[in-house]
Coordinates of C-alpha atoms in Angstrom, one line a residue:
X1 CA 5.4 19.4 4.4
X2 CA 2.8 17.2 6.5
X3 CA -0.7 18.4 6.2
X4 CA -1.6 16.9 9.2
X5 CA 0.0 15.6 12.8
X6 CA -0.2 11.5 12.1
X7 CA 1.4 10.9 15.1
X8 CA -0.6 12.6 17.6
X9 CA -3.2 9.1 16.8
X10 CA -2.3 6.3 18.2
X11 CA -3.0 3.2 16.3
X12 CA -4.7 1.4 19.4
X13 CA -7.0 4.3 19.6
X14 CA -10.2 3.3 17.9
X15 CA -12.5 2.6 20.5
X16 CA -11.9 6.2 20.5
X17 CA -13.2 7.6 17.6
X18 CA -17.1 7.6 17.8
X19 CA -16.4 10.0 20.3
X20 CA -15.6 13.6 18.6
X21 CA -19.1 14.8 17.0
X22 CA -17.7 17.3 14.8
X23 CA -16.1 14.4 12.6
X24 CA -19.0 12.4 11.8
X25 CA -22.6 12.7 10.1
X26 CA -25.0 10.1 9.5
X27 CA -25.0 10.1 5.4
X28 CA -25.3 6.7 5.2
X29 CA -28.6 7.2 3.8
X30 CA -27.6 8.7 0.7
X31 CA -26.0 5.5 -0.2
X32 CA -27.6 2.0 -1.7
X33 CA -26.5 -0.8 -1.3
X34 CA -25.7 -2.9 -5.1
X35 CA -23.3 -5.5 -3.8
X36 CA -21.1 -6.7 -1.2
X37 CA -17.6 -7.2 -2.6
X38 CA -15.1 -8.7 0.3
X39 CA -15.2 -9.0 4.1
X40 CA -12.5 -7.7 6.0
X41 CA -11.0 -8.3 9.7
X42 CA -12.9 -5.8 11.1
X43 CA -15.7 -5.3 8.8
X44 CA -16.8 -5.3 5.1
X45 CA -16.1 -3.8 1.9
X46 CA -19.5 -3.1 -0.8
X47 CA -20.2 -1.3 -3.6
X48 CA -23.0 1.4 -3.7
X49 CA -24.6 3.7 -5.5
X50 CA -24.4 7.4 -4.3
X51 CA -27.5 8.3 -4.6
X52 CA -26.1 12.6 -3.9
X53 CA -24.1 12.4 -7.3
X54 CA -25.6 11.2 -9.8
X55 CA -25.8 7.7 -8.5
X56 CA -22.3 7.6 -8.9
X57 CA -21.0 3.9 -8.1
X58 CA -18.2 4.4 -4.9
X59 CA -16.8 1.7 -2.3
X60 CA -17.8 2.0 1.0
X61 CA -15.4 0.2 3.6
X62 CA -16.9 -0.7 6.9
X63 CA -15.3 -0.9 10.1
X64 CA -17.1 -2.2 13.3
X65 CA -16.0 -0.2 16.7
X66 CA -17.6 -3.4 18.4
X67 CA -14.9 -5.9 16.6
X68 CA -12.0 -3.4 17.2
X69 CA -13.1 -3.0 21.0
X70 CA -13.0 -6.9 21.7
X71 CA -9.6 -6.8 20.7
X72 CA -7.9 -3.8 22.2
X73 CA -6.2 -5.1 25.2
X74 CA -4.3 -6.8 22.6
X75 CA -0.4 -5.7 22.2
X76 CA -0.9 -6.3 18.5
X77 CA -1.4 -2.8 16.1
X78 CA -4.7 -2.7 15.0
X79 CA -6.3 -0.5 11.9
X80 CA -7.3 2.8 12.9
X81 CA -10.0 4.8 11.0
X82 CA -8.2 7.9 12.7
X83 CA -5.2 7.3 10.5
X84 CA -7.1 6.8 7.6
X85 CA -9.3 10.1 8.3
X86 CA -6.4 12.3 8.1
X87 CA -5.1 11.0 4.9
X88 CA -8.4 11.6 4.1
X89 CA -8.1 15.4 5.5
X90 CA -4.9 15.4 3.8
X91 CA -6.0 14.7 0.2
X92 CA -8.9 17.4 0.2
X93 CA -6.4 19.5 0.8
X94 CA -6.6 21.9 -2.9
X95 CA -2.9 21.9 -3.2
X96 CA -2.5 18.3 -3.2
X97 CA -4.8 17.5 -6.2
X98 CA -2.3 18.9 -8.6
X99 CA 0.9 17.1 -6.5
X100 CA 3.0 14.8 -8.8
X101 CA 1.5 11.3 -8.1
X102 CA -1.8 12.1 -6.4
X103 CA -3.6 10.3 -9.4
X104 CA -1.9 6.9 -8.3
X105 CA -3.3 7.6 -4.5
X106 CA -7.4 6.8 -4.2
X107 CA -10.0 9.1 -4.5
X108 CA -11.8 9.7 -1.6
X109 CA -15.6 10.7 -1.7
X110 CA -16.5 14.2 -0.5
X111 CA -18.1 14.0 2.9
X112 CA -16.1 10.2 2.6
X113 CA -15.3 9.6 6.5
X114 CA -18.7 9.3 8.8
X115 CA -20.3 6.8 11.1
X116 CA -23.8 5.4 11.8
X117 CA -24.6 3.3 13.8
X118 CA -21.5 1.2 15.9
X119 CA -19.6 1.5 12.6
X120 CA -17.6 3.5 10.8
X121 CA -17.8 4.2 7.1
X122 CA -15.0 5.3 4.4
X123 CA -16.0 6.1 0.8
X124 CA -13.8 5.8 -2.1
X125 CA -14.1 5.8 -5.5
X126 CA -14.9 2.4 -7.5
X127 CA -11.8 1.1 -9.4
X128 CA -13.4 -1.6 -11.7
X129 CA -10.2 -3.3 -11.9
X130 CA -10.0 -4.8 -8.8
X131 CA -6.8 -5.4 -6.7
X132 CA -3.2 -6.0 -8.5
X133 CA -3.0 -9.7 -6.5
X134 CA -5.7 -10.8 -8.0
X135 CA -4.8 -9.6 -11.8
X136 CA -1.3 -10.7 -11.2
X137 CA -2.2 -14.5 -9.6
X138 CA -4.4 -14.6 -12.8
X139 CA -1.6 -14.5 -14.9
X140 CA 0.4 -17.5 -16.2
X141 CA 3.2 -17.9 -13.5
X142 CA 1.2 -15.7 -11.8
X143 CA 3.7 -12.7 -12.5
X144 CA 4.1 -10.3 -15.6
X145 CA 6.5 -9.6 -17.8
X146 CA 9.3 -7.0 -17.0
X147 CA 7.8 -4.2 -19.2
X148 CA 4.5 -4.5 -18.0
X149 CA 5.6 -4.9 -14.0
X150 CA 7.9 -1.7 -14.7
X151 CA 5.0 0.1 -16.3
X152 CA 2.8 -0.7 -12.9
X153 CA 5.8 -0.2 -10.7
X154 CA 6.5 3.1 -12.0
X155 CA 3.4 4.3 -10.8
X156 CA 3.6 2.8 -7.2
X157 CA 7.0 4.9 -6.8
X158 CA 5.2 8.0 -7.7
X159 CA 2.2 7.6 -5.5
X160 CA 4.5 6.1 -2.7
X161 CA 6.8 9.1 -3.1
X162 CA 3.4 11.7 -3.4
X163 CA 2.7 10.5 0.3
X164 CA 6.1 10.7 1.8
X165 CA 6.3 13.8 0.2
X166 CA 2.9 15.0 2.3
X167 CA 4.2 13.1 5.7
X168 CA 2.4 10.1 5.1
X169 CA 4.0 6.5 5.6
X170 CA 1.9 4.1 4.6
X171 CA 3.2 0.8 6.4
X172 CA 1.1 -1.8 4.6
X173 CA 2.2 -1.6 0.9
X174 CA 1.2 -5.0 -0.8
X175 CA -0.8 -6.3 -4.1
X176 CA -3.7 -6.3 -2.2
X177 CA -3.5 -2.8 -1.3
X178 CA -3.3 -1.8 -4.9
X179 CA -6.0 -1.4 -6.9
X180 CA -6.4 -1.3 -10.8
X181 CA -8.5 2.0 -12.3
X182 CA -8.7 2.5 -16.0
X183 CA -4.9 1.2 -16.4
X184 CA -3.5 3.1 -13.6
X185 CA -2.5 1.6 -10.3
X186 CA -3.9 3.4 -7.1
X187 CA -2.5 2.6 -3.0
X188 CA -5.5 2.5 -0.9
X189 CA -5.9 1.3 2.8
X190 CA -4.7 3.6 5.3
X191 CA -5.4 2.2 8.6
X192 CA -2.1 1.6 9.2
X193 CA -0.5 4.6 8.2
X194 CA 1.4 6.8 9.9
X195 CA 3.5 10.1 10.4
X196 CA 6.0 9.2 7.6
X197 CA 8.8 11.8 9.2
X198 CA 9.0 10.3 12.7
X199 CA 10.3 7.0 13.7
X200 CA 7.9 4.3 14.5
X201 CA 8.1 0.9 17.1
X202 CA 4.8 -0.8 15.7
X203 CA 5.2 -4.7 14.1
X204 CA 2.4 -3.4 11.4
X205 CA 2.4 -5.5 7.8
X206 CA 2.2 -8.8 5.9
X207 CA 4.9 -10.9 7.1
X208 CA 5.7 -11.2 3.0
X209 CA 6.2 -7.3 2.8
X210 CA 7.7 -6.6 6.3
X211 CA 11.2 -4.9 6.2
X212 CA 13.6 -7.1 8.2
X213 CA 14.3 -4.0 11.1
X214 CA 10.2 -4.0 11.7
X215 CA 10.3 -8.2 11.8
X216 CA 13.4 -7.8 14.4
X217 CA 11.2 -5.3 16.8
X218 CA 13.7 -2.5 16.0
X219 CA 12.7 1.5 16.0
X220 CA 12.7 2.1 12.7
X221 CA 12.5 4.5 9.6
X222 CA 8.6 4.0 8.6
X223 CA 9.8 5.8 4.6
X224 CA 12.5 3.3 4.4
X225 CA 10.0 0.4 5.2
X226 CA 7.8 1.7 2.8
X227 CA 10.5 1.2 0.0
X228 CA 11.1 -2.4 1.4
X229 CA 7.7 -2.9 0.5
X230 CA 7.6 -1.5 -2.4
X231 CA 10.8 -3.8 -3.1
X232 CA 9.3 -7.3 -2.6
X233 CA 6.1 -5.9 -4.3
X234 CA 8.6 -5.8 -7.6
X235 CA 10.1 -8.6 -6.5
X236 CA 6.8 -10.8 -7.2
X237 CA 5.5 -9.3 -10.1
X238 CA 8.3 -10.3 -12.0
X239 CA 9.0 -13.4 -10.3
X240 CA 5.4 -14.7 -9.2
X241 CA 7.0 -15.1 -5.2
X242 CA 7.9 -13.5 -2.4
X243 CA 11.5 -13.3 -0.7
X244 CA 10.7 -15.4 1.4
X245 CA 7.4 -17.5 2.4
X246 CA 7.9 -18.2 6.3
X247 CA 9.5 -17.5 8.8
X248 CA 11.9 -20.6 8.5
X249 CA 13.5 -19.5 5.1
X250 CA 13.7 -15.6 6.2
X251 CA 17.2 -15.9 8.2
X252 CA 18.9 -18.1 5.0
X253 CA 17.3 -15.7 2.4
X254 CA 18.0 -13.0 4.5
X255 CA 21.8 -13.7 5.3
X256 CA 22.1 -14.3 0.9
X257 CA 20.8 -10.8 0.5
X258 CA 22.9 -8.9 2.7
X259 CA 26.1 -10.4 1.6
X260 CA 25.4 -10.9 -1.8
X261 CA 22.2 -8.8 -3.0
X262 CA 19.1 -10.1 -4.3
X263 CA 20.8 -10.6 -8.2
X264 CA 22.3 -13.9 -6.2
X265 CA 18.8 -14.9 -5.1
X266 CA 17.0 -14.2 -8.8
X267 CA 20.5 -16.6 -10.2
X268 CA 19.6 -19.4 -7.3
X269 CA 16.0 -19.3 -8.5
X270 CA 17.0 -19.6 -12.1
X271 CA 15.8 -16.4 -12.9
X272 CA 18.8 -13.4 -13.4
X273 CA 19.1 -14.0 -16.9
X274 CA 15.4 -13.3 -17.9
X275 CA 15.4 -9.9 -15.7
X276 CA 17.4 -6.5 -17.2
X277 CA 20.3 -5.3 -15.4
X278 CA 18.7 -1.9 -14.8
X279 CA 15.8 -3.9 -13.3
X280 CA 17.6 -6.0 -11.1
X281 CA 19.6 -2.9 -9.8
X282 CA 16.6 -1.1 -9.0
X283 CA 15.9 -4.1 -7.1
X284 CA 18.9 -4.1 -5.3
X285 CA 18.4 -0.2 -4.3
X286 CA 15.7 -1.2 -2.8
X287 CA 16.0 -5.0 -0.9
X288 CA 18.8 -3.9 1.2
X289 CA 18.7 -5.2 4.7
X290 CA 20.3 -1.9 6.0
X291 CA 18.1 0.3 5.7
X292 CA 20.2 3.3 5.4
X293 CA 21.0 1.8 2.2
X294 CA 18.0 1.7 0.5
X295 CA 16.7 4.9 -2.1
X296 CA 14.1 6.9 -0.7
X297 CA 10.7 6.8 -2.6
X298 CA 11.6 9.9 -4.6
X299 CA 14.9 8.6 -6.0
X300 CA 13.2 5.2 -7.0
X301 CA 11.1 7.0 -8.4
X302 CA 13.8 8.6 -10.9
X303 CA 15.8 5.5 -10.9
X304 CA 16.9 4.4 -14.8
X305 CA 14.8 1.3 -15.0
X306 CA 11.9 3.3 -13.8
X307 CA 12.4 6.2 -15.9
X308 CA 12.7 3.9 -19.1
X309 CA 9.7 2.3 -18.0
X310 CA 8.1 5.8 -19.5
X311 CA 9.8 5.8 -22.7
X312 CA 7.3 3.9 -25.6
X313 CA 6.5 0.1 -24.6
X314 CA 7.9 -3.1 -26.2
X315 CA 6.7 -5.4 -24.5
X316 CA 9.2 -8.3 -23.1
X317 CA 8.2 -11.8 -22.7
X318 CA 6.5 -12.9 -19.4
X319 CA 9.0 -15.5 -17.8
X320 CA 8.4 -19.1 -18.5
X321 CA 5.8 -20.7 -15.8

């Protein structure tokens, strides 16, 4: 069921969007500033205090109409607060709260989508742990062991499979759009989402994460994407690398996998024998080049590794560095 019509916004439509009043009021003022945490392309991130509850710490992510103007004759796909407004919309919604994997999607702040000024604001909830690329790259190897990647991953494939469920496609699935909250994983940063049941034409993505049909300027399935994505996300938490680092090694790597799946990558790399079978199928579900091949979110979600991934942890040895 899709709460709301994702399509109807088109991702070059920001300039747009500090045009409808009955979407934005000026509560900035209920907000102070205690720190600035990261600068984005098009604005900021900061942490504040709410001053309307409780002074309650929440993030507030800003996005300048000025910076997104300047570039809009650009063919390039830009953020779009619009897209991330409806998910917005779409989360308030009471019957979502109780979904099946709404608690690994952020929390968005009532009254969380305004502007002031020649900005416009998003407020989210504060997740102390900060973004999985940073916890993983702090590891030695800079991955985790299999238990522990599983354990995250199993919550990424119920959030991812919450959205699709609720017509959202999220299009930019990466560690850095995953943040860490009390030991649960939550997918934030929806500018670039879109109507998850209708096919899309946008290049949107980290080259890293980018599913091979969206790299090759095909229409494509934006769900199936997603669980490329979500794929190479697995990939380098067990294996502290991508599938491929640039665009010179993508058409060797990529030729490997589709005739002989990623376990032949993981035994080039020296790596097969420290990852499960289960884990390297699940893999394999989900880094095929054909996209009518991959699972959808809801069957990785219920995939064996996954599902054992539930079941009381002993935790495996992190690969050697």
């Amino acid at each position: 069921m899709i709460h709301a019509p994702l399509a109807v916004v088109a991702p070059t439509s920001a300039p747009s969007v500090v045009s409808d009043p009955q979407v934005f009021s000026d509560v900035l003022a209920r907000y102070t500033l205690v720190k600035k945490l990261s600068s984005t392309l098009y604005g900021e991130t900061a942490l504040y205090r709410d001053e309307a509850l409780g002074k309650k710490l929440v993030v507030l992510k800003r996005v300048s109409i000025p910076l997104l103007q300047q570039e809009s004759q650009s063919p390039a796909v830009k953020e779009n607060p619009l897209c991330e407004r409806i998910v917005v919309q779409m989360l308030e919604d009471p019957l979502t709260a109780r979904a099946p994997g709404r608690e690994h999607v952020v929390e968005y702040v009532r009254e969380g989508f305004f502007s002031s000024g020649d900005s416009v604001f998003i407020a989210m909830e504060f997740c102390a742990g900060g973004d999985l690329y940073d916890y993983v790259t702090s590891k030695p190897g800079r991955r985790v062991g299999e238990s522990e990647a599983l354990t995250l991953f199993a919550q990424l494939a119920k959030g991812l499979s919450f959205l699709h469920a609720h017509g959202v496609a999220h299009r930019d699935l990466s560690l850095e759009n995953v943040l860490l909250k009390d030991g649960q994983v939550k997918i934030c940063d929806f500018g670039l989402s879109a109507d998850a049941n209708k096919l899309s034409s946008d290049v949107v993505g980290k080259y890293y994460y980018m599913a091979p049909e969206i790299a090759q300027g095909a229409v494509y399935d934006p769900k199936k994407a997603d669980v490329w994505s979500l794929g190479v996300l697995l990939f380098i938490l067990l294996t502290g690398s991508p599938l491929f680092a640039d665009e010179q090694r993508c058409a060797p790597t990529l030729r490997v996998l589709n005739k002989y799946g990623v376990a032949k990558i993981l035994e080039l790399w020296g790596l097969k024998k420290l990852i499960s079978r289960p884990t390297i199928n699940l893999l394999a579900c989900m880094l095929q080049v054909q996209p009518q091949h991959r699972l959808s979110a809801e069957q990785v979600a219920h995939h064996p590794a996954v599902r054992r991934s539930n079941m009381p942890r002993r935790e495996m040895a992190a690969p050697p560095a």
